[in-house]
Short mmCIF file of C-alpha atoms and ligand atoms in Angstrom, two decimals:
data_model
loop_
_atom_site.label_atom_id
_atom_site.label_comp_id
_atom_site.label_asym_id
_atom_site.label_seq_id
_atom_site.Cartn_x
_atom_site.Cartn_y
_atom_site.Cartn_z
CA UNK A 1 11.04 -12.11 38.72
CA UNK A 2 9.35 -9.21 40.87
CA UNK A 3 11.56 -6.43 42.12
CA UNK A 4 9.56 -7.84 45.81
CA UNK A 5 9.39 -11.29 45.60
CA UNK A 6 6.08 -12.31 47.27
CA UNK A 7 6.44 -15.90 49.98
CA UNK A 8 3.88 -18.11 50.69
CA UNK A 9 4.66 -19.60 53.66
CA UNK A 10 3.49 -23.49 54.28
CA UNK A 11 3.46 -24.39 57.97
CA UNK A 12 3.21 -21.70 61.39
CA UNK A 13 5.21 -23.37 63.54
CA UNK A 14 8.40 -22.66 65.68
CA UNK A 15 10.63 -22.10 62.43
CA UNK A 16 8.51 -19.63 60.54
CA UNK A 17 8.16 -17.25 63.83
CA UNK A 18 11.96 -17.61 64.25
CA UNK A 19 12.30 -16.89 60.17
CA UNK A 20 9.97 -14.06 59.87
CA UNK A 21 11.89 -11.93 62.50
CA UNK A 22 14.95 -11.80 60.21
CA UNK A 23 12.60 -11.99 57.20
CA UNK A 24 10.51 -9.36 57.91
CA UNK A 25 14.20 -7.20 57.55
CA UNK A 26 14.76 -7.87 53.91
CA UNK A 27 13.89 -5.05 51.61
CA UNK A 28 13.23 -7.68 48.48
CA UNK A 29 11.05 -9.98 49.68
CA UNK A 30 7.57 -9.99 51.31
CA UNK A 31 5.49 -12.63 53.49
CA UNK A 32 1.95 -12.56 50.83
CA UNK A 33 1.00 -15.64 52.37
CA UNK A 34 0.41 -18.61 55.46
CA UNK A 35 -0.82 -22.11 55.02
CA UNK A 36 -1.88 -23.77 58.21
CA UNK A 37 -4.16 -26.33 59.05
CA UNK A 38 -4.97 -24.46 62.44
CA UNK A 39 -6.45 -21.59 61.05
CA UNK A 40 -5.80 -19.23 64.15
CA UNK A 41 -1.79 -20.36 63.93
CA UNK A 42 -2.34 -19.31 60.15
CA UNK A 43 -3.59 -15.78 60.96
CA UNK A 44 -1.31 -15.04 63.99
CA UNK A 45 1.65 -15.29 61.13
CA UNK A 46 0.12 -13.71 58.92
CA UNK A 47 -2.18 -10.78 60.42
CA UNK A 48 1.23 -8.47 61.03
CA UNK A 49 2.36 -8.80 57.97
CA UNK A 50 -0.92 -8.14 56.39
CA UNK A 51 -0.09 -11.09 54.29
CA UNK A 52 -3.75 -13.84 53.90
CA UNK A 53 -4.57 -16.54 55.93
CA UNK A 54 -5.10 -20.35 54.30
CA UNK A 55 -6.33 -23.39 55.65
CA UNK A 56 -6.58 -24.83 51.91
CA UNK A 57 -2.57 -25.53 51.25
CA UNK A 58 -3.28 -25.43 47.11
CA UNK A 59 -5.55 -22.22 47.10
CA UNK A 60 -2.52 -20.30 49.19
CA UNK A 61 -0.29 -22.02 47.15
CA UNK A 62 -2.27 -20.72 43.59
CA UNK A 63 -2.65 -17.44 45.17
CA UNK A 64 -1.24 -15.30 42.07
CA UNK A 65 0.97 -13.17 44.38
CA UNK A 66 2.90 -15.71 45.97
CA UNK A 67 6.12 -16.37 43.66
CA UNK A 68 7.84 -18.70 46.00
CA UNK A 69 7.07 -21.12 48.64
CA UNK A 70 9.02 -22.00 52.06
CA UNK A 71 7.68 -25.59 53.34
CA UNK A 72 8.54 -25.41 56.83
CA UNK A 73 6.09 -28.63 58.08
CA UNK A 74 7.73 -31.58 59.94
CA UNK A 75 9.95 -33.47 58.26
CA UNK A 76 7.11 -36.21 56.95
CA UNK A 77 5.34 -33.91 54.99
CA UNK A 78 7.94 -32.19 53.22
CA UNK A 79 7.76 -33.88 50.12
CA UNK A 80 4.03 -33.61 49.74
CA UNK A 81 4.33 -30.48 50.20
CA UNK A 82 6.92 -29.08 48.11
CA UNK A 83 6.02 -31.57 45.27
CA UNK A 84 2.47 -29.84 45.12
CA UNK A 85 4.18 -26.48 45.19
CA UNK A 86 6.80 -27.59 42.29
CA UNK A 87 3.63 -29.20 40.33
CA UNK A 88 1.67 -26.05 40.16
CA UNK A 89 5.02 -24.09 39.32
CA UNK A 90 6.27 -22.12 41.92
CA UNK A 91 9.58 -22.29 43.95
CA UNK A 92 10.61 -24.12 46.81
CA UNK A 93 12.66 -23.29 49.79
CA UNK A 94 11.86 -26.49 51.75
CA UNK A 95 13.37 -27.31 54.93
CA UNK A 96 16.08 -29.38 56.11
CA UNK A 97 15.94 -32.43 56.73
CA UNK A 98 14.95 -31.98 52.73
CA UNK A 99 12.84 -35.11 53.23
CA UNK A 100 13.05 -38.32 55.61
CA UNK A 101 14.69 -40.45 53.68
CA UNK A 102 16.67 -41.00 50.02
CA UNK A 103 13.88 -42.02 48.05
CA UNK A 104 11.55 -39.50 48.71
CA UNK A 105 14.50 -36.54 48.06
CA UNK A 106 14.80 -38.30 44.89
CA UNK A 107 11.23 -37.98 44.21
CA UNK A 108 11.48 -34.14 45.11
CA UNK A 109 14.19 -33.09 42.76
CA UNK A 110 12.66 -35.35 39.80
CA UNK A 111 9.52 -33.11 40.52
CA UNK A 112 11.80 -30.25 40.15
CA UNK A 113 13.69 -31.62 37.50
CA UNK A 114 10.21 -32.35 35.54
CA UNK A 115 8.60 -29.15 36.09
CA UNK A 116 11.69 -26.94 35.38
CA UNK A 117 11.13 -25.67 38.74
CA UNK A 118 13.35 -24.13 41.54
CA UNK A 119 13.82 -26.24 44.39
CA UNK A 120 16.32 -25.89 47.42
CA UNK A 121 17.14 -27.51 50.83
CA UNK A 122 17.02 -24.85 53.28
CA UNK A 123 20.74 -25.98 54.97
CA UNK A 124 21.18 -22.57 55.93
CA UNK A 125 24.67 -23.26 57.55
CA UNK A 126 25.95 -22.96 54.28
CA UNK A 127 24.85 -19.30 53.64
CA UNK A 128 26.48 -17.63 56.63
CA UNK A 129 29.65 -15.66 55.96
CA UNK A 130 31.55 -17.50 58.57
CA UNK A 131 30.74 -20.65 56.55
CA UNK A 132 31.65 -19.15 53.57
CA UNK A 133 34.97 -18.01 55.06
CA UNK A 134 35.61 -21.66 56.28
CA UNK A 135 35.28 -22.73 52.73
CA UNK A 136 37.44 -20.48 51.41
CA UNK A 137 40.50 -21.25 54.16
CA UNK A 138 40.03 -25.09 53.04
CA UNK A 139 40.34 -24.77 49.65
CA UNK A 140 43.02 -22.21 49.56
CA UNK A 141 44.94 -24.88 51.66
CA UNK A 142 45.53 -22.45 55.11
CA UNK A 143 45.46 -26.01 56.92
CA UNK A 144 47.05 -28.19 54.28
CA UNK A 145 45.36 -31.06 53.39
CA UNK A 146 42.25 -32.37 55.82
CA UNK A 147 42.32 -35.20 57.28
CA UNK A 148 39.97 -34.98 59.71
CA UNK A 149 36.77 -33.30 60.77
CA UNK A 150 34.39 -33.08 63.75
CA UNK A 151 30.91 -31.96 64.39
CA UNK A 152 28.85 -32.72 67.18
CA UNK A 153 25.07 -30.73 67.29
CA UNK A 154 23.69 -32.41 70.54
CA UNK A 155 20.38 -30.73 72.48
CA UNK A 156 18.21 -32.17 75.87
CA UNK A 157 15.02 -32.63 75.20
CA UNK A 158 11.99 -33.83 77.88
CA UNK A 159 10.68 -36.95 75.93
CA UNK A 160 7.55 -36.30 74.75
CA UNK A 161 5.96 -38.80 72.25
CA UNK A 162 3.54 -36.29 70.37
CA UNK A 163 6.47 -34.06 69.51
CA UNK A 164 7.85 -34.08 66.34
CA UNK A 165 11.24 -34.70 67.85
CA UNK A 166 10.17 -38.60 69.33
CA UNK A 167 7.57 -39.60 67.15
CA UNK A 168 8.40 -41.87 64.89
CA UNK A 169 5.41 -41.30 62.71
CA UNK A 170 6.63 -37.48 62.38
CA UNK A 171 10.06 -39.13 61.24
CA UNK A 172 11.53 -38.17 64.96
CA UNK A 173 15.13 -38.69 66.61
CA UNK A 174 18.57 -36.80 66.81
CA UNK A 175 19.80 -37.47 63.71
CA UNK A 176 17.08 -35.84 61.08
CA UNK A 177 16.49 -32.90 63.28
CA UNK A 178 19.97 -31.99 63.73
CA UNK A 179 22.96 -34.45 63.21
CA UNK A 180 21.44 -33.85 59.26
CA UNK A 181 23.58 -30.79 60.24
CA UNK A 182 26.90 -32.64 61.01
CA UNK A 183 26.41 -35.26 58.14
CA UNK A 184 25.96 -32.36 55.68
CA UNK A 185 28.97 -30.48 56.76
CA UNK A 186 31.21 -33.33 56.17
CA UNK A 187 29.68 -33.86 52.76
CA UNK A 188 30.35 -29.64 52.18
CA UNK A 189 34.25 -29.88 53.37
CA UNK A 190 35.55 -33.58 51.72
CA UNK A 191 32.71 -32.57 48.52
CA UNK A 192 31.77 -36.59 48.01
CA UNK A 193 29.90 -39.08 50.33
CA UNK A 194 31.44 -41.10 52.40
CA UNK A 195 32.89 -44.97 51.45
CA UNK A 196 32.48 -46.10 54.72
CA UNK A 197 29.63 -45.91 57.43
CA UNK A 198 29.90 -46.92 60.44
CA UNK A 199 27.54 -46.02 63.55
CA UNK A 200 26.08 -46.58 67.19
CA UNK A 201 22.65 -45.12 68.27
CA UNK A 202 20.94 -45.33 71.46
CA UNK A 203 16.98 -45.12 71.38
CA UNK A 204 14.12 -43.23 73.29
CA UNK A 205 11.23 -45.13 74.61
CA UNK A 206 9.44 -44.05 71.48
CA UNK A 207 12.21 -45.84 69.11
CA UNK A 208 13.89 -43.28 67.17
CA UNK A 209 17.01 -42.25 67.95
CA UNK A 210 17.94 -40.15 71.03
CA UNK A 211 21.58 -40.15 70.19
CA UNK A 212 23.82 -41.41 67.96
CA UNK A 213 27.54 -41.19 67.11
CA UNK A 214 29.31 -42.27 63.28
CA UNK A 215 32.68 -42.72 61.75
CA UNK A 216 32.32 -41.68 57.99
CA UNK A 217 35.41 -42.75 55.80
CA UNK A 218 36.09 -40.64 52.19
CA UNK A 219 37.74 -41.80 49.28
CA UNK A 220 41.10 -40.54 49.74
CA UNK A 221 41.34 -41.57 53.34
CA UNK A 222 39.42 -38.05 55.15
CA UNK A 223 37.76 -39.23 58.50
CA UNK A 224 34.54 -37.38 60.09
CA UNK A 225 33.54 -38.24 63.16
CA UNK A 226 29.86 -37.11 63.96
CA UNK A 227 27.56 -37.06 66.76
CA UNK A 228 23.92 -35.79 67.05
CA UNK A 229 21.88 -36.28 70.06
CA UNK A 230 18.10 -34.63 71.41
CA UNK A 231 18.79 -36.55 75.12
CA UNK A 232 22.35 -34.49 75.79
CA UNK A 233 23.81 -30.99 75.14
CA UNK A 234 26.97 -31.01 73.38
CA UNK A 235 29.18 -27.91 72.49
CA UNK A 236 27.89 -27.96 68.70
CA UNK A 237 31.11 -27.09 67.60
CA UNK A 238 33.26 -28.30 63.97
CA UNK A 239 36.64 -28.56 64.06
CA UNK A 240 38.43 -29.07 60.64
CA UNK A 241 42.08 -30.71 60.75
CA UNK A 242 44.35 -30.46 58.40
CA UNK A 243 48.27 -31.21 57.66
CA UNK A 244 49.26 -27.54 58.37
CA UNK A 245 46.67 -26.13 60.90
CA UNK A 246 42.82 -26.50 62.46
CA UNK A 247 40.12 -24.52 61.89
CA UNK A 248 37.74 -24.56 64.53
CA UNK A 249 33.72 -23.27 64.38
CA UNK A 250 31.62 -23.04 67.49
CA UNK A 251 27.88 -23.50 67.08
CA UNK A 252 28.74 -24.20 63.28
CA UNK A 253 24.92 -24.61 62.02
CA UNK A 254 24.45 -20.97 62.58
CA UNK A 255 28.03 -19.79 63.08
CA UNK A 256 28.62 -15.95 64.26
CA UNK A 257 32.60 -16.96 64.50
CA UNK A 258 35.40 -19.21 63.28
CA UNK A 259 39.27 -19.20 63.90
CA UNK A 260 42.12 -20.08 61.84
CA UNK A 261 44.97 -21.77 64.29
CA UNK A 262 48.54 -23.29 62.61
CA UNK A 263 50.35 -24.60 64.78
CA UNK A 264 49.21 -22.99 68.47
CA UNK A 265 48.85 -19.34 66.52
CA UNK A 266 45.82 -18.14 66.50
CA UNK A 267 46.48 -17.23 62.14
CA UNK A 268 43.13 -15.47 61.21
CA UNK A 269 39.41 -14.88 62.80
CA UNK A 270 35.91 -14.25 61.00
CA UNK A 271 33.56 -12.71 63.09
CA UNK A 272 29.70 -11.95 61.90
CA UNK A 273 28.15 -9.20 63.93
CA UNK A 274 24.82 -10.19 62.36
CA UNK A 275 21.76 -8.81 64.19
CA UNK A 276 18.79 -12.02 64.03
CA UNK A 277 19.73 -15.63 63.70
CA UNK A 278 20.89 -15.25 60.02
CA UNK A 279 18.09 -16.27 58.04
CA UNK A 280 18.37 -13.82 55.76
CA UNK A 281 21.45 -15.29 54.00
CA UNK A 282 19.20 -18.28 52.69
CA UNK A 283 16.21 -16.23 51.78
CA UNK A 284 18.70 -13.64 49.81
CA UNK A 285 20.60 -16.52 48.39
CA UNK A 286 17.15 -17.89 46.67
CA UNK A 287 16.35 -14.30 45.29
CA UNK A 288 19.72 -14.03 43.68
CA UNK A 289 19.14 -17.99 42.09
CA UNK A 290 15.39 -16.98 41.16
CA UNK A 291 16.39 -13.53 39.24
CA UNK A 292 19.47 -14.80 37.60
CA UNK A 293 16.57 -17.86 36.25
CA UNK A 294 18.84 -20.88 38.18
CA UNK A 295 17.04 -23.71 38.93
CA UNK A 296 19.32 -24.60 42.33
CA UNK A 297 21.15 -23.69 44.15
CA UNK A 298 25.33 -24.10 43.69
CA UNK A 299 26.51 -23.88 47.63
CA UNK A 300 23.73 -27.09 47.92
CA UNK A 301 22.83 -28.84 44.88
CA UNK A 302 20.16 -31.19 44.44
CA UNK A 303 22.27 -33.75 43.67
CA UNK A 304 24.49 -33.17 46.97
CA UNK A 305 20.87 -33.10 48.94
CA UNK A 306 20.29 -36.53 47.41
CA UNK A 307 23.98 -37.67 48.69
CA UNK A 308 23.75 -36.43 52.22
CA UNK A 309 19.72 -38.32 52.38
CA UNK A 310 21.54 -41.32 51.09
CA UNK A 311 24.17 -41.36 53.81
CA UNK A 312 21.33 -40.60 56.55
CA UNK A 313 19.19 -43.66 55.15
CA UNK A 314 23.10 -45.54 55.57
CA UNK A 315 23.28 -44.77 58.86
CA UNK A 316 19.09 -45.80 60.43
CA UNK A 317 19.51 -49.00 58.11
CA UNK A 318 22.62 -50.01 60.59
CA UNK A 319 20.63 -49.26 63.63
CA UNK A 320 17.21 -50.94 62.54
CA UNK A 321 15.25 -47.80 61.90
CA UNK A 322 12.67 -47.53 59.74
CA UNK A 323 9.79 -45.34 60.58
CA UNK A 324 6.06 -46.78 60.30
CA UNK A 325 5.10 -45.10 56.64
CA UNK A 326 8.26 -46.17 55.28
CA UNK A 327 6.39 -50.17 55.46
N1 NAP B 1 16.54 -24.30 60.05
C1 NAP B 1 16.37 -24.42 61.35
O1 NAP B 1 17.13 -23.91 62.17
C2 NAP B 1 15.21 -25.21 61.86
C3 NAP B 1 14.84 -25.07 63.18
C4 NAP B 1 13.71 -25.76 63.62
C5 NAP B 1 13.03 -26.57 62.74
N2 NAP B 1 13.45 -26.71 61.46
C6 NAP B 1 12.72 -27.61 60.54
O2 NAP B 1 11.46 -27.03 60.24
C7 NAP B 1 10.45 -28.03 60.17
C8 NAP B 1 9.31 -27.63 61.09
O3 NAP B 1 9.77 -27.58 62.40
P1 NAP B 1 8.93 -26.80 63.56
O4 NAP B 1 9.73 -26.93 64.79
O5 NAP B 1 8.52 -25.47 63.09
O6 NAP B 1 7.66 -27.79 63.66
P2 NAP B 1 6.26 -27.58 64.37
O7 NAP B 1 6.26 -26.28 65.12
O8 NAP B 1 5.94 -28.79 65.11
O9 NAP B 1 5.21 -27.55 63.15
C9 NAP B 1 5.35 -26.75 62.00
C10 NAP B 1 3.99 -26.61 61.31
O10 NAP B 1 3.53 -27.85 60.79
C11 NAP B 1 2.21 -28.11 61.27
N3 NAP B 1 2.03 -29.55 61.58
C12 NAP B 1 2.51 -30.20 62.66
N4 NAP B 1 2.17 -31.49 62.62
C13 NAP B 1 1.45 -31.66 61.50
C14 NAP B 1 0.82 -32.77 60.90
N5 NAP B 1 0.86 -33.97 61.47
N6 NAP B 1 0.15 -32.57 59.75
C15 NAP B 1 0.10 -31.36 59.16
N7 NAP B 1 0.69 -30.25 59.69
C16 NAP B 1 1.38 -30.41 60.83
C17 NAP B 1 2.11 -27.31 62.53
O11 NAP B 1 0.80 -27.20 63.05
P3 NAP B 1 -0.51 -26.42 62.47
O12 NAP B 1 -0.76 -26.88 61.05
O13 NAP B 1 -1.58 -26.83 63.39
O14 NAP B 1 -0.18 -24.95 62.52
C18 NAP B 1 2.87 -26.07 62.19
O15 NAP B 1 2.12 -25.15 61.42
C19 NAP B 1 11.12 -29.37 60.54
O16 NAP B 1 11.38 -30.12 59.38
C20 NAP B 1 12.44 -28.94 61.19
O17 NAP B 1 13.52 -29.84 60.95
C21 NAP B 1 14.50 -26.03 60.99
#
């Protein structure tokens, strides 16, 4: 792999400005370029970077200096998209949700399975130090042994049916565009999927969820309760409860602090003074996998990706939602 690894970036949307302004800070990496199918969205991305403009996904895709790909289109597209990345060999940092449902993540990582190619959800939450930290308290014990975890990850949104976010036909609703968040940090602390589901959703207008709130039961007994919502803002906060202690992490999915508390002492803090949202971490995380010739990623395996899509697919079959191109 290149000393500068050049990205092609698929999608110019909201996420790829937000990425490119932490992006555009790493010293390994460079923005080569932009697929859109709006060519002026595709240039506006790309023109300050003096990376090239596409409007033809598989010639940006082909373009010889582009050794990785970030798919960053709404959620419905994701697998075509990284699957015609992984087919003509090159990486793929796609996007989380990784796909809408179970069955077309599976179809992703056989693609990367098949071609020997690199393929990663982008759940950056896991690639933060704080996270990291987190991780390390739990398995060292600090709080015992869990029994219990929260997460709520709960936005307001004006309903608007062309938006990604209540469109069913864009694979819309609370729980792919964020509780995917909640779900996946459950899977990350108790490491297996959950034994029992069980759920309540309320809808928008359009039909997809607006809000929705689970109970997720692990093997030995471990209890997460989860709640996602685009119609209400929530704190966004995890707490993690064990038989010693609680750890507690506000705005977990992009954490800047967490605290250690036995008892009611405050035991340890982790603070990240991080300047930018904290993209970076993912990007650099995918450079390290792609020089040392991994084909995923350890802190989110493929097969974990495939777990956490199987428990999102649990939880619309209880409500009754299944999105037009799923028939
Ligand atoms: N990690 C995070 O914190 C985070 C935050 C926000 C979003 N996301 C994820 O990133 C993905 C994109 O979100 P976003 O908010 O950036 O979406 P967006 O702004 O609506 O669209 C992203 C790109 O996809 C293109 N696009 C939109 N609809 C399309 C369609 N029907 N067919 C083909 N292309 C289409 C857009 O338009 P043009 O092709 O016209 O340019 C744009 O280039 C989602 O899966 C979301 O979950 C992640």
């Amino acid at each position: 792999m290149k000393s500068v690894i050049g990205w092609g970036f698929i999608g110019a949307g909201g996420i790829t400005k937000r990425v490119m302004n932490d992006f555009k800070e790493l010293s390994d990496a460079k923005l080569v370029a932009v697929f859109s199918r709006t060519e002026a969205n595709a240039v506006q991305l790309a023109l300050p970077y003096g990376a090239k403009a596409y409007t033809d996904c598989e010639a940006m895709i082909r373009n010889p200096e582009v050794d990785a790909i970030y798919v960053a289109t709404p959620h419905h597209l994701h697998m075509e998209h990284a699957c015609l990345a992984l087919e003509l060999g090159k990486p793929v940092l796609c996007e989380k949700p990784f796909a809408p449902n179970a069955a077309q993540v599976r179809k992703m990582v056989e693609k990367a399975r098949e071609t020997g190619t690199y393929l990663m959800e982008a759940m950056w939450t896991r690639f933060f130090p704080v996270t990291r930290k987190v991780m390390q308290w739990v398995s060292d014990g600090a709080i015992g042994d869990v029994h219990y975890l929260t997460a709520d990850f709960g936005f307001s949104a004006a309903e608007n049916p062309q938006s990604r976010l209540f469109n069913p036909d864009m694979a819309g609703g609370s729980l792919l565009d964020v509780g995917v968040y909640a779900v996946s940090y459950a899977s990350m602390v108790f490491g297996s999927k959950p034994i029992e589901v069980l759920s309540r959703s309320r809808s928008t207008s359009t039909g997809v969820d607006a809000r929705m709130a689970c109970l997720l039961e692990y093997e030995n007994g471990q209890m997460a309760s989860l709640f996602s919502s685009i119609s209400t803002s929530t704190p966004q906060e995890v707490r993690i409860i064990g038989t010693k202690g609680h750890i507690e992490v506000p705005r977990f999915w992009s954490p800047r602090e967490a605290r250690l508390i036995i008892g009611d002492r405050l035991e340890d803090t982790i603070k990240d003074e991080r300047i930018g949202e904290g993209f970076g971490y993912e990007f650099t995380a995918v450079h390290e996998d792609l020089r040392a010739g991994r084909k995923e990623n350890a802190l989110i395996t493929l097969d974990e990706s495939i777990s956490v899509a199987e428990t999102l697919d649990t939880l619309r079959a209880q409500w009754g939602l299944v999105y037009p191109f799923e028939g």
